[in-house]
Amino acid sequence: VMDEDDQSETKLATALEKANKKPRKPAGAGTPEDTPDTSKSAHALPNMFVNLVDTVSGRVLHRTSHSNVDETKDVSVIVTENWVIYTFVNAKSRRTEIGVLTLHEGMIDSKGLTFFSRPEQTTTFSSFDARESKPVVLAKTYAFPKQVTALGVTSTRQGISSQNILMASADGALNTFHKILFETRRPVGEVKPDEKKEGLAPYRELIPGSPLFSLTYNRTLEPFTHIVTAETSLESQSLVLGFGGPDLFFIRTSPTKGFDLLPETFNKFLVGAATVGIVIALLTVQRMGNRKALQQSWL
């Protein structure tokens, strides 16, 4: 017969044995049910897709996706030449991101273009060619400190002037940026000499929202939702109209400066006087030449 002390010792040993068999956890750790699932937050599923579709054959030329896109904000898109530019708001980083896609016919090898050889080029192509005929797509993503409400691009009469990208922001400003700022070929590392000749700068994700790029200057306007451009009789000039709200804004801009315009400091009087003097001198010399020829004919 066990006494009370023996029975208590037996119960204590049994309890310790059961406790040792249970899996232990570190101090401060929670149960699996209390641990949040971070796999979904760390790798969020994309909720916006951009597809480039050949409208003749219906073939998808390129497809890209973005995650954490704010679905309550509008997405602006423009297509110009071989460029596709679109903007959206990233809900996670709370900033506006600009996606840029450029389409190219293909890449040339380092020795593909020499004095004795050059790549084969055709002036015509068909959308029903083999899949190898798909264009090469280069992509870059930039950030803008303000929300973009509309996109546009300048247009000129002959297309000789370089194009500027127009952006209407939520603060009512209408900004103009040189197209090379959004170039997809901007190098991530050091710029090579050949790239410097093309005017390429090292890749910087942030596009500065400087007042120097604003066409509206310090005017207080409501945000625009549409931008329309038109050409003029001068190649260097482009007309820009912003509308979509209670305000209308119209301005003339020069994407490549006024290379076909005379500066305000140009001395028109001096040029006119010089022209008249040259004409008078020409007529005088011509009359003297005719008189001399007539005198020599009588000798």
XYZ file of C-alpha atoms in Angstrom:
299
model
C 0.000 0.000 0.000
C 1.447 3.427 -1.035
C 1.150 6.333 1.281
C 0.155 9.840 0.243
C 3.785 10.949 -0.451
C 4.369 8.034 -2.836
C 1.118 8.764 -4.690
C 1.993 12.463 -5.144
C 5.453 11.586 -6.461
C 3.922 9.136 -8.956
C 1.449 11.764 -10.240
C 4.249 14.316 -10.592
C 6.419 11.910 -12.595
C 3.479 11.035 -14.864
C 2.728 14.716 -15.493
C 6.360 15.472 -16.350
C 6.495 12.535 -18.741
C 3.392 13.772 -20.593
C 4.782 17.308 -20.731
C 8.046 16.106 -22.263
C 6.181 14.278 -25.023
C 4.358 17.479 -26.177
C 6.162 19.597 -28.836
C 7.601 22.727 -27.362
C 7.873 26.157 -28.983
C 10.292 28.999 -28.355
C 9.329 31.669 -25.895
C 7.220 34.385 -27.525
C 6.313 32.267 -30.583
C 2.670 31.963 -31.536
C 0.664 29.073 -32.804
C 0.446 28.336 -36.547
C -3.070 29.779 -36.540
C -1.772 33.061 -35.110
C 1.051 33.402 -37.671
C 0.007 35.600 -40.639
C 0.461 34.268 -44.163
C 3.152 36.525 -45.611
C 3.573 34.606 -48.841
C 0.644 36.391 -50.479
C 1.721 39.845 -49.322
C 5.345 39.314 -50.314
C 4.396 38.035 -53.780
C 1.179 39.848 -54.657
C -0.655 38.573 -57.682
C -0.739 40.952 -60.667
C -4.005 42.807 -61.110
C -3.241 44.747 -64.319
C -2.124 43.309 -67.645
C -0.921 45.209 -70.713
C -1.259 43.331 -74.007
C 0.087 44.472 -77.378
C -2.118 42.869 -80.009
C -1.664 42.777 -83.765
C -5.096 43.858 -84.965
C -4.603 42.151 -88.344
C -3.727 38.631 -87.225
C -5.017 38.882 -83.638
C -1.673 37.670 -82.306
C -0.395 38.900 -78.946
C 2.970 40.540 -79.597
C 3.852 41.249 -75.985
C 2.314 40.966 -72.543
C 3.364 42.487 -69.245
C 1.752 42.651 -65.826
C 1.834 44.858 -62.726
C 0.920 44.207 -59.102
C -0.614 46.403 -56.400
C -2.336 48.653 -58.937
C -4.931 50.960 -57.399
C -8.151 49.998 -59.172
C -9.927 53.183 -58.080
C -7.588 55.378 -60.136
C -7.749 55.831 -63.898
C -5.096 54.442 -66.234
C -3.865 56.728 -69.033
C -2.391 55.323 -72.264
C -0.910 56.832 -75.419
C 0.539 55.177 -78.531
C 2.942 57.149 -80.701
C 5.206 55.772 -83.413
C 6.770 52.605 -81.906
C 6.155 53.746 -78.314
C 3.476 52.732 -75.813
C 3.304 54.792 -72.597
C 0.842 54.189 -69.774
C 0.500 55.393 -66.189
C -1.070 53.863 -63.090
C -1.038 54.371 -59.327
C 0.757 51.816 -57.161
C -1.347 51.323 -54.029
C 1.550 49.813 -52.076
C 4.166 52.498 -52.726
C 1.512 55.247 -53.081
C 3.088 56.762 -56.159
C 2.417 57.066 -59.866
C 4.365 54.696 -62.080
C 4.958 55.113 -65.793
C 5.362 52.059 -67.984
C 7.150 52.479 -71.322
C 7.281 49.885 -74.114
C 9.175 50.353 -77.376
C 8.926 48.002 -80.349
C 11.921 47.328 -82.593
C 12.360 45.220 -85.718
C 15.256 43.213 -84.289
C 18.753 43.227 -82.922
C 21.951 43.434 -84.993
C 25.010 41.416 -83.993
C 28.235 43.182 -83.100
C 29.684 42.163 -86.484
C 26.437 42.240 -88.422
C 26.897 45.788 -89.720
C 30.306 46.394 -91.319
C 31.727 47.994 -94.435
C 31.397 44.713 -96.343
C 28.185 43.313 -94.857
C 24.876 44.629 -93.693
C 21.728 42.966 -92.326
C 18.919 42.063 -94.660
C 16.094 44.584 -94.552
C 12.702 44.548 -96.216
C 10.408 47.479 -96.831
C 7.267 45.345 -96.598
C 6.103 42.715 -94.154
C 2.988 40.731 -93.355
C 1.293 40.179 -90.030
C 0.757 36.537 -91.052
C 4.480 35.756 -91.201
C 6.106 33.215 -88.905
C 6.366 33.868 -85.166
C 9.994 34.881 -85.633
C 8.713 38.106 -87.164
C 7.447 39.367 -83.806
C 9.085 42.684 -82.862
C 11.589 43.009 -80.044
C 10.000 44.830 -77.104
C 12.073 46.834 -74.618
C 10.484 47.937 -71.343
C 11.279 50.394 -68.584
C 9.307 51.632 -65.572
C 9.578 55.142 -64.171
C 8.022 56.944 -61.209
C 6.367 60.367 -61.078
C 5.738 62.284 -57.837
C 2.214 63.376 -58.840
C -0.883 61.558 -59.991
C -1.271 61.690 -63.787
C -4.760 62.444 -65.099
C -4.059 62.603 -68.867
C -1.325 61.873 -71.395
C -0.511 63.431 -74.732
C 2.259 63.895 -77.285
C 3.206 66.885 -79.422
C 2.681 66.727 -83.174
C 4.288 68.725 -85.974
C 3.571 69.159 -89.663
C 6.368 67.024 -91.134
C 7.376 65.058 -88.033
C 10.939 66.367 -88.190
C 10.927 67.875 -84.705
C 11.381 65.520 -81.783
C 8.242 64.659 -79.839
C 7.590 65.747 -76.271
C 5.444 63.777 -73.827
C 2.651 65.805 -72.223
C 1.391 64.932 -68.730
C -1.520 66.491 -66.872
C -1.186 66.044 -63.103
C -3.760 66.137 -60.314
C -2.595 69.573 -59.138
C -3.761 71.149 -62.415
C -0.330 71.418 -64.038
C 0.379 70.506 -67.645
C 3.973 69.288 -67.941
C 6.102 68.638 -71.016
C 9.053 66.238 -71.031
C 11.581 65.396 -73.685
C 10.980 61.937 -75.071
C 14.522 60.824 -74.305
C 13.741 60.896 -70.558
C 11.471 57.874 -71.090
C 13.870 56.031 -73.378
C 13.878 52.280 -72.716
C 17.516 52.026 -73.843
C 18.856 54.140 -70.984
C 21.706 52.096 -69.464
C 21.554 50.981 -65.844
C 25.310 51.210 -65.333
C 27.941 53.430 -66.885
C 27.087 55.171 -70.135
C 29.157 54.080 -73.128
C 30.577 56.613 -75.625
C 28.156 55.479 -78.347
C 25.227 55.943 -75.971
C 26.430 59.432 -75.057
C 26.359 60.395 -78.721
C 22.683 59.470 -78.816
C 22.007 61.626 -75.770
C 21.215 58.713 -73.447
C 21.623 59.307 -69.719
C 21.990 56.722 -66.932
C 18.722 55.152 -65.869
C 17.000 57.003 -63.020
C 13.646 55.733 -61.891
C 12.233 59.084 -60.745
C 11.061 61.610 -63.337
C 11.388 65.022 -61.621
C 8.254 67.148 -61.412
C 10.086 70.450 -61.768
C 8.171 73.707 -62.428
C 10.571 74.265 -65.335
C 8.685 71.540 -67.245
C 5.256 73.082 -66.633
C 3.406 74.750 -69.512
C 0.824 76.248 -67.143
C 3.489 78.077 -65.112
C 1.954 79.340 -61.844
C -1.667 79.363 -62.996
C -4.174 77.603 -60.744
C -6.285 75.257 -62.884
C -8.463 72.225 -62.403
C -6.957 68.887 -63.484
C -7.333 68.021 -67.169
C -8.637 64.673 -68.351
C -7.879 65.080 -72.069
C -4.980 66.542 -74.066
C -5.252 67.312 -77.794
C -2.390 68.534 -79.996
C -2.274 69.921 -83.532
C 0.428 71.013 -85.952
C 0.989 74.497 -87.336
C 2.452 75.858 -90.565
C 5.849 75.987 -88.810
C 7.656 72.720 -88.186
C 8.997 73.806 -84.803
C 5.594 74.708 -83.340
C 2.841 72.545 -81.855
C -0.535 73.581 -80.460
C -1.680 72.025 -77.153
C -5.203 72.074 -75.694
C -6.023 70.719 -72.226
C -9.661 70.210 -71.241
C -11.977 67.841 -69.409
C -12.846 69.994 -66.400
C -14.236 73.468 -65.800
C -11.044 75.030 -67.209
C -9.636 75.150 -70.733
C -5.940 75.721 -71.387
C -4.437 76.455 -74.793
C -0.776 77.143 -75.542
C 1.780 76.980 -78.324
C 4.951 75.053 -77.555
C 8.235 74.325 -79.328
C 9.406 70.727 -78.798
C 12.778 71.384 -80.486
C 12.911 75.137 -79.861
C 12.231 77.610 -82.640
C 14.832 76.528 -85.172
C 12.740 77.968 -88.041
C 11.907 81.247 -86.288
C 13.866 84.470 -86.163
C 14.803 85.588 -82.645
C 13.289 88.732 -81.197
C 16.702 90.415 -81.172
C 17.102 89.909 -84.915
C 17.887 93.245 -86.617
C 15.399 93.305 -89.475
C 16.231 96.893 -90.433
C 19.892 96.059 -90.949
C 19.055 93.037 -93.087
C 16.598 95.084 -95.160
C 19.105 97.884 -95.667
C 21.813 95.407 -96.675
C 19.471 93.748 -99.172
C 18.506 97.054 -100.758
C 22.179 98.072 -100.941
C 23.123 94.812 -102.657
C 20.322 95.228 -105.216
C 21.388 98.818 -105.969
C 25.025 97.773 -106.285
C 24.058 94.933 -108.622
C 22.026 97.218 -110.887
C 24.833 99.784 -110.927
C 27.471 97.211 -111.836
C 25.215 95.763 -114.509
C 24.671 99.202 -116.064
C 28.405 99.949 -115.987
C 29.126 96.590 -117.628
C 26.625 97.255 -120.429
C 28.110 100.715 -121.050
C 31.650 99.345 -121.221
C 30.597 96.609 -123.612
C 28.931 99.200 -125.857
C 32.073 101.361 -125.934
C 34.282 98.411 -126.826
C 31.985 97.467 -129.700
C 32.609 100.891 -131.352
C 36.385 100.490 -131.269
